[in-house]
PDB file of N, CA and C in Angstrom:
ATOM      1  N   MET A1376       3.773  79.299 -32.840  1.00 89.00           N
ATOM      2  CA  MET A1376       2.746  78.482 -32.243  1.00 89.00           C
ATOM      3  C   MET A1376       3.293  77.688 -31.051  1.00 89.00           C
ATOM      4  N   GLU A1377       4.495  77.179 -31.220  1.00 90.00           N
ATOM      5  CA  GLU A1377       5.129  76.409 -30.142  1.00 90.00           C
ATOM      6  C   GLU A1377       5.350  77.276 -28.906  1.00 90.00           C
ATOM      7  N   GLN A1378       5.711  78.523 -29.139  1.00 92.00           N
ATOM      8  CA  GLN A1378       5.931  79.445 -28.022  1.00 92.00           C
ATOM      9  C   GLN A1378       4.615  79.710 -27.280  1.00 92.00           C
ATOM     10  N   GLN A1379       3.523  79.824 -28.025  1.00 93.00           N
ATOM     11  CA  GLN A1379       2.220  80.011 -27.396  1.00 93.00           C
ATOM     12  C   GLN A1379       1.852  78.806 -26.539  1.00 93.00           C
ATOM     13  N   ASP A1380       2.158  77.615 -27.044  1.00 92.00           N
ATOM     14  CA  ASP A1380       1.891  76.392 -26.282  1.00 92.00           C
ATOM     15  C   ASP A1380       2.690  76.382 -24.983  1.00 92.00           C
ATOM     16  N   GLU A1381       3.935  76.813 -25.054  1.00 94.00           N
ATOM     17  CA  GLU A1381       4.773  76.867 -23.857  1.00 94.00           C
ATOM     18  C   GLU A1381       4.194  77.857 -22.837  1.00 94.00           C
ATOM     19  N   HIS A1382       3.749  79.021 -23.334  1.00 96.00           N
ATOM     20  CA  HIS A1382       3.143  80.013 -22.445  1.00 96.00           C
ATOM     21  C   HIS A1382       1.857  79.477 -21.818  1.00 96.00           C
ATOM     22  N   LEU A1383       1.052  78.807 -22.643  1.00 96.00           N
ATOM     23  CA  LEU A1383      -0.187  78.230 -22.126  1.00 96.00           C
ATOM     24  C   LEU A1383       0.101  77.140 -21.093  1.00 96.00           C
ATOM     25  N   ASP A1384       1.113  76.331 -21.339  1.00 95.00           N
ATOM     26  CA  ASP A1384       1.498  75.298 -20.374  1.00 95.00           C
ATOM     27  C   ASP A1384       1.949  75.933 -19.062  1.00 95.00           C
ATOM     28  N   ALA A1385       2.738  77.004 -19.167  1.00 97.00           N
ATOM     29  CA  ALA A1385       3.202  77.693 -17.967  1.00 97.00           C
ATOM     30  C   ALA A1385       2.025  78.296 -17.206  1.00 97.00           C
ATOM     31  N   MET A1386       1.085  78.881 -17.945  1.00 97.00           N
ATOM     32  CA  MET A1386      -0.101  79.455 -17.313  1.00 97.00           C
ATOM     33  C   MET A1386      -0.928  78.365 -16.642  1.00 97.00           C
ATOM     34  N   MET A1387      -1.054  77.225 -17.294  1.00 98.00           N
ATOM     35  CA  MET A1387      -1.811  76.114 -16.727  1.00 98.00           C
ATOM     36  C   MET A1387      -1.158  75.614 -15.442  1.00 98.00           C
ATOM     37  N   ASP A1388       0.154  75.539 -15.422  1.00 97.00           N
ATOM     38  CA  ASP A1388       0.867  75.137 -14.208  1.00 97.00           C
ATOM     39  C   ASP A1388       0.595  76.129 -13.076  1.00 97.00           C
ATOM     40  N   THR A1389       0.595  77.420 -13.419  1.00 98.00           N
ATOM     41  CA  THR A1389       0.317  78.449 -12.420  1.00 98.00           C
ATOM     42  C   THR A1389      -1.098  78.319 -11.882  1.00 98.00           C
ATOM     43  N   VAL A1390      -2.059  78.078 -12.789  1.00 98.00           N
ATOM     44  CA  VAL A1390      -3.456  77.924 -12.375  1.00 98.00           C
ATOM     45  C   VAL A1390      -3.606  76.698 -11.472  1.00 98.00           C
ATOM     46  N   ARG A1391      -2.959  75.610 -11.816  1.00 98.00           N
ATOM     47  CA  ARG A1391      -3.015  74.402 -10.968  1.00 98.00           C
ATOM     48  C   ARG A1391      -2.417  74.687  -9.592  1.00 98.00           C
ATOM     49  N   ASN A1392      -1.307  75.403  -9.578  1.00 98.00           N
ATOM     50  CA  ASN A1392      -0.662  75.761  -8.318  1.00 98.00           C
ATOM     51  C   ASN A1392      -1.597  76.628  -7.469  1.00 98.00           C
ATOM     52  N   LEU A1393      -2.210  77.618  -8.099  1.00 98.00           N
ATOM     53  CA  LEU A1393      -3.148  78.483  -7.385  1.00 98.00           C
ATOM     54  C   LEU A1393      -4.354  77.701  -6.874  1.00 98.00           C
ATOM     55  N   HIS A1394      -4.809  76.743  -7.668  1.00 98.00           N
ATOM     56  CA  HIS A1394      -5.920  75.897  -7.233  1.00 98.00           C
ATOM     57  C   HIS A1394      -5.541  75.125  -5.972  1.00 98.00           C
ATOM     58  N   GLY A1395      -4.349  74.579  -5.945  1.00 98.00           N
ATOM     59  CA  GLY A1395      -3.881  73.861  -4.757  1.00 98.00           C
ATOM     60  C   GLY A1395      -3.776  74.771  -3.546  1.00 98.00           C
ATOM     61  N   ILE A1396      -3.258  75.964  -3.755  1.00 98.00           N
ATOM     62  CA  ILE A1396      -3.135  76.930  -2.657  1.00 98.00           C
ATOM     63  C   ILE A1396      -4.521  77.313  -2.142  1.00 98.00           C
ATOM     64  N   ALA A1397      -5.458  77.551  -3.057  1.00 98.00           N
ATOM     65  CA  ALA A1397      -6.819  77.914  -2.664  1.00 98.00           C
ATOM     66  C   ALA A1397      -7.467  76.788  -1.855  1.00 98.00           C
ATOM     67  N   GLY A1398      -7.237  75.554  -2.260  1.00 98.00           N
ATOM     68  CA  GLY A1398      -7.775  74.422  -1.511  1.00 98.00           C
ATOM     69  C   GLY A1398      -7.206  74.353  -0.108  1.00 98.00           C
ATOM     70  N   THR A1399      -5.910  74.578   0.013  1.00 98.00           N
ATOM     71  CA  THR A1399      -5.262  74.568   1.319  1.00 98.00           C
ATOM     72  C   THR A1399      -5.790  75.710   2.187  1.00 98.00           C
ATOM     73  N   MET A1400      -5.952  76.875   1.584  1.00 98.00           N
ATOM     74  CA  MET A1400      -6.493  78.018   2.326  1.00 98.00           C
ATOM     75  C   MET A1400      -7.919  77.734   2.798  1.00 98.00           C
ATOM     76  N   ASN A1401      -8.717  77.109   1.954  1.00 98.00           N
ATOM     77  CA  ASN A1401     -10.088  76.775   2.325  1.00 98.00           C
ATOM     78  C   ASN A1401     -10.117  75.831   3.520  1.00 98.00           C
ATOM     79  N   THR A1402      -9.273  74.821   3.484  1.00 98.00           N
ATOM     80  CA  THR A1402      -9.199  73.874   4.602  1.00 98.00           C
ATOM     81  C   THR A1402      -8.784  74.590   5.880  1.00 98.00           C
ATOM     82  N   GLU A1403      -7.786  75.445   5.780  1.00 98.00           N
ATOM     83  CA  GLU A1403      -7.312  76.196   6.948  1.00 98.00           C
ATOM     84  C   GLU A1403      -8.414  77.100   7.502  1.00 98.00           C
ATOM     85  N   LEU A1404      -9.141  77.768   6.624  1.00 98.00           N
ATOM     86  CA  LEU A1404     -10.225  78.639   7.072  1.00 98.00           C
ATOM     87  C   LEU A1404     -11.343  77.837   7.739  1.00 98.00           C
ATOM     88  N   ASP A1405     -11.647  76.669   7.210  1.00 98.00           N
ATOM     89  CA  ASP A1405     -12.647  75.810   7.851  1.00 98.00           C
ATOM     90  C   ASP A1405     -12.194  75.412   9.247  1.00 98.00           C
ATOM     91  N   ASP A1406     -10.912  75.038   9.380  1.00 98.00           N
ATOM     92  CA  ASP A1406     -10.372  74.666  10.689  1.00 98.00           C
ATOM     93  C   ASP A1406     -10.420  75.851  11.655  1.00 98.00           C
ATOM     94  N   GLN A1407     -10.072  77.028  11.166  1.00 98.00           N
ATOM     95  CA  GLN A1407     -10.092  78.218  12.012  1.00 98.00           C
ATOM     96  C   GLN A1407     -11.519  78.556  12.450  1.00 98.00           C
ATOM     97  N   ALA A1408     -12.485  78.361  11.566  1.00 98.00           N
ATOM     98  CA  ALA A1408     -13.881  78.632  11.923  1.00 98.00           C
ATOM     99  C   ALA A1408     -14.334  77.720  13.061  1.00 98.00           C
ATOM    100  N   ILE A1409     -13.922  76.469  13.021  1.00 98.00           N
ATOM    101  CA  ILE A1409     -14.259  75.528  14.092  1.00 98.00           C
ATOM    102  C   ILE A1409     -13.634  75.988  15.401  1.00 98.00           C
ATOM    103  N   LEU A1410     -12.365  76.376  15.344  1.00 98.00           N
ATOM    104  CA  LEU A1410     -11.686  76.850  16.560  1.00 98.00           C
ATOM    105  C   LEU A1410     -12.348  78.115  17.110  1.00 98.00           C
ATOM    106  N   LEU A1411     -12.752  79.017  16.230  1.00 98.00           N
ATOM    107  CA  LEU A1411     -13.412  80.239  16.679  1.00 98.00           C
ATOM    108  C   LEU A1411     -14.772  79.935  17.311  1.00 98.00           C
ATOM    109  N   ASP A1412     -15.506  78.979  16.760  1.00 98.00           N
ATOM    110  CA  ASP A1412     -16.780  78.582  17.356  1.00 98.00           C
ATOM    111  C   ASP A1412     -16.562  77.998  18.754  1.00 98.00           C
ATOM    112  N   ASP A1413     -15.540  77.166  18.893  1.00 98.00           N
ATOM    113  CA  ASP A1413     -15.213  76.601  20.209  1.00 98.00           C
ATOM    114  C   ASP A1413     -14.845  77.701  21.190  1.00 98.00           C
ATOM    115  N   MET A1414     -14.042  78.661  20.740  1.00 98.00           N
ATOM    116  CA  MET A1414     -13.645  79.769  21.599  1.00 98.00           C
ATOM    117  C   MET A1414     -14.858  80.598  22.004  1.00 98.00           C
ATOM    118  N   ASP A1415     -15.771  80.816  21.070  1.00 98.00           N
ATOM    119  CA  ASP A1415     -16.984  81.571  21.360  1.00 98.00           C
ATOM    120  C   ASP A1415     -17.804  80.882  22.450  1.00 98.00           C
ATOM    121  N   ASP A1416     -17.918  79.558  22.365  1.00 98.00           N
ATOM    122  CA  ASP A1416     -18.641  78.801  23.398  1.00 98.00           C
ATOM    123  C   ASP A1416     -17.961  78.953  24.754  1.00 98.00           C
ATOM    124  N   LEU A1417     -16.640  78.868  24.775  1.00 98.00           N
ATOM    125  CA  LEU A1417     -15.912  79.019  26.035  1.00 98.00           C
ATOM    126  C   LEU A1417     -16.086  80.416  26.625  1.00 98.00           C
ATOM    127  N   VAL A1418     -16.050  81.424  25.784  1.00 98.00           N
ATOM    128  CA  VAL A1418     -16.237  82.796  26.249  1.00 98.00           C
ATOM    129  C   VAL A1418     -17.646  82.966  26.812  1.00 98.00           C
ATOM    130  N   ASP A1419     -18.638  82.405  26.154  1.00 98.00           N
ATOM    131  CA  ASP A1419     -20.019  82.496  26.647  1.00 98.00           C
ATOM    132  C   ASP A1419     -20.153  81.842  28.018  1.00 98.00           C
ATOM    133  N   ARG A1420     -19.559  80.659  28.176  1.00 98.00           N
ATOM    134  CA  ARG A1420     -19.636  79.971  29.470  1.00 98.00           C
ATOM    135  C   ARG A1420     -18.922  80.761  30.552  1.00 98.00           C
ATOM    136  N   THR A1421     -17.758  81.307  30.208  1.00 98.00           N
ATOM    137  CA  THR A1421     -17.012  82.105  31.178  1.00 98.00           C
ATOM    138  C   THR A1421     -17.789  83.357  31.557  1.00 98.00           C
ATOM    139  N   GLN A1422     -18.408  83.993  30.574  1.00 98.00           N
ATOM    140  CA  GLN A1422     -19.226  85.181  30.844  1.00 98.00           C
ATOM    141  C   GLN A1422     -20.366  84.839  31.800  1.00 98.00           C
ATOM    142  N   SER A1423     -20.998  83.701  31.592  1.00 98.00           N
ATOM    143  CA  SER A1423     -22.090  83.275  32.477  1.00 98.00           C
ATOM    144  C   SER A1423     -21.592  83.049  33.893  1.00 98.00           C
ATOM    145  N   LYS A1424     -20.446  82.428  34.026  1.00 98.00           N
ATOM    146  CA  LYS A1424     -19.875  82.190  35.357  1.00 98.00           C
ATOM    147  C   LYS A1424     -19.506  83.502  36.034  1.00 98.00           C
ATOM    148  N   LEU A1425     -18.937  84.434  35.274  1.00 98.00           N
ATOM    149  CA  LEU A1425     -18.588  85.738  35.849  1.00 98.00           C
ATOM    150  C   LEU A1425     -19.834  86.506  36.276  1.00 98.00           C
ATOM    151  N   THR A1426     -20.881  86.440  35.494  1.00 98.00           N
ATOM    152  CA  THR A1426     -22.129  87.108  35.852  1.00 98.00           C
ATOM    153  C   THR A1426     -22.703  86.517  37.133  1.00 98.00           C
ATOM    154  N   ALA A1427     -22.689  85.190  37.238  1.00 98.00           N
ATOM    155  CA  ALA A1427     -23.194  84.532  38.447  1.00 98.00           C
ATOM    156  C   ALA A1427     -22.346  84.922  39.661  1.00 98.00           C
ATOM    157  N   ALA A1428     -21.023  84.951  39.490  1.00 98.00           N
ATOM    158  CA  ALA A1428     -20.147  85.325  40.600  1.00 98.00           C
ATOM    159  C   ALA A1428     -20.374  86.782  41.005  1.00 98.00           C
ATOM    160  N   ARG A1429     -20.543  87.667  40.031  1.00 98.00           N
ATOM    161  CA  ARG A1429     -20.792  89.076  40.329  1.00 98.00           C
ATOM    162  C   ARG A1429     -22.116  89.230  41.076  1.00 98.00           C
ATOM    163  N   ASN A1430     -23.129  88.497  40.661  1.00 98.00           N
ATOM    164  CA  ASN A1430     -24.419  88.550  41.346  1.00 98.00           C
ATOM    165  C   ASN A1430     -24.303  88.050  42.780  1.00 98.00           C
ATOM    166  N   THR A1431     -23.522  87.007  42.978  1.00 98.00           N
ATOM    167  CA  THR A1431     -23.312  86.475  44.326  1.00 98.00           C
ATOM    168  C   THR A1431     -22.612  87.507  45.211  1.00 98.00           C
ATOM    169  N   VAL A1432     -21.587  88.147  44.677  1.00 97.00           N
ATOM    170  CA  VAL A1432     -20.868  89.174  45.437  1.00 97.00           C
ATOM    171  C   VAL A1432     -21.788  90.351  45.737  1.00 97.00           C
ATOM    172  N   ASN A1433     -22.561  90.784  44.763  1.00 97.00           N
ATOM    173  CA  ASN A1433     -23.491  91.893  44.985  1.00 97.00           C
ATOM    174  C   ASN A1433     -24.513  91.555  46.061  1.00 97.00           C
ATOM    175  N   LYS A1434     -25.043  90.339  46.047  1.00 96.00           N
ATOM    176  CA  LYS A1434     -26.003  89.911  47.072  1.00 96.00           C
ATOM    177  C   LYS A1434     -25.330  89.896  48.433  1.00 96.00           C
ATOM    178  N   PHE A1435     -24.116  89.371  48.487  1.00 95.00           N
ATOM    179  CA  PHE A1435     -23.382  89.348  49.748  1.00 95.00           C
ATOM    180  C   PHE A1435     -23.195  90.768  50.289  1.00 95.00           C
ATOM    181  N   LEU A1436     -22.799  91.685  49.415  1.00 95.00           N
ATOM    182  CA  LEU A1436     -22.588  93.072  49.840  1.00 95.00           C
ATOM    183  C   LEU A1436     -23.896  93.719  50.299  1.00 95.00           C
ATOM    184  N   ARG A1437     -24.990  93.447  49.590  1.00 93.00           N
ATOM    185  CA  ARG A1437     -26.284  93.986  50.021  1.00 93.00           C
ATOM    186  C   ARG A1437     -26.661  93.430  51.385  1.00 93.00           C
ATOM    187  N   ASP A1438     -26.457  92.116  51.567  1.00 91.00           N
ATOM    188  CA  ASP A1438     -26.783  91.494  52.858  1.00 91.00           C
ATOM    189  C   ASP A1438     -25.923  92.077  53.979  1.00 91.00           C
ATOM    190  N   GLN A1439     -24.651  92.330  53.686  1.00 90.00           N
ATOM    191  CA  GLN A1439     -23.762  92.909  54.696  1.00 90.00           C
ATOM    192  C   GLN A1439     -24.203  94.326  55.046  1.00 90.00           C
ATOM    193  N   ASN A1440     -24.576  95.082  54.044  1.00 86.00           N
ATOM    194  CA  ASN A1440     -25.025  96.451  54.296  1.00 86.00           C
ATOM    195  C   ASN A1440     -26.342  96.448  55.084  1.00 86.00           C
ATOM    196  N   SER A1441     -27.229  95.521  54.751  1.00 84.00           N
ATOM    197  CA  SER A1441     -28.508  95.444  55.463  1.00 84.00           C
ATOM    198  C   SER A1441     -28.294  95.056  56.920  1.00 84.00           C
ATOM    199  N   SER A1442     -27.401  94.113  57.168  1.00 80.00           N
ATOM    200  CA  SER A1442     -27.177  93.655  58.542  1.00 80.00           C
ATOM    201  C   SER A1442     -26.418  94.704  59.359  1.00 80.00           C
ATOM    202  N   SER A1443     -25.613  95.523  58.717  1.00 75.00           N
ATOM    203  CA  SER A1443     -24.871  96.546  59.458  1.00 75.00           C
ATOM    204  C   SER A1443     -25.766  97.743  59.797  1.00 75.00           C
ATOM    205  N   LEU A1444     -26.875  97.890  59.063  1.00 68.00           N
ATOM    206  CA  LEU A1444     -27.806  98.983  59.336  1.00 68.00           C
ATOM    207  C   LEU A1444     -28.750  98.651  60.497  1.00 68.00           C
ATOM    208  N   ARG A1445     -28.827  97.421  60.863  1.00 63.00           N
ATOM    209  CA  ARG A1445     -29.751  96.994  61.937  1.00 63.00           C
ATOM    210  C   ARG A1445     -29.212  97.303  63.288  1.00 63.00           C
TER     211      ARG A1445
END
């Protein structure tokens, strides 16, 4: 019986340790999710700026082609 108690105590220590690790992992994943959301916002803004710049260049090129045809 004493040996079973020792095994149960060891198992309980392992479960507590795993619980702590799981909590730490959860916190880390929450932090990473926030960082990924921030990165997503930055990528969206950069994409918008690149699209605007590409449109400006395309308009410039069209205007240059139109003026050279005259």
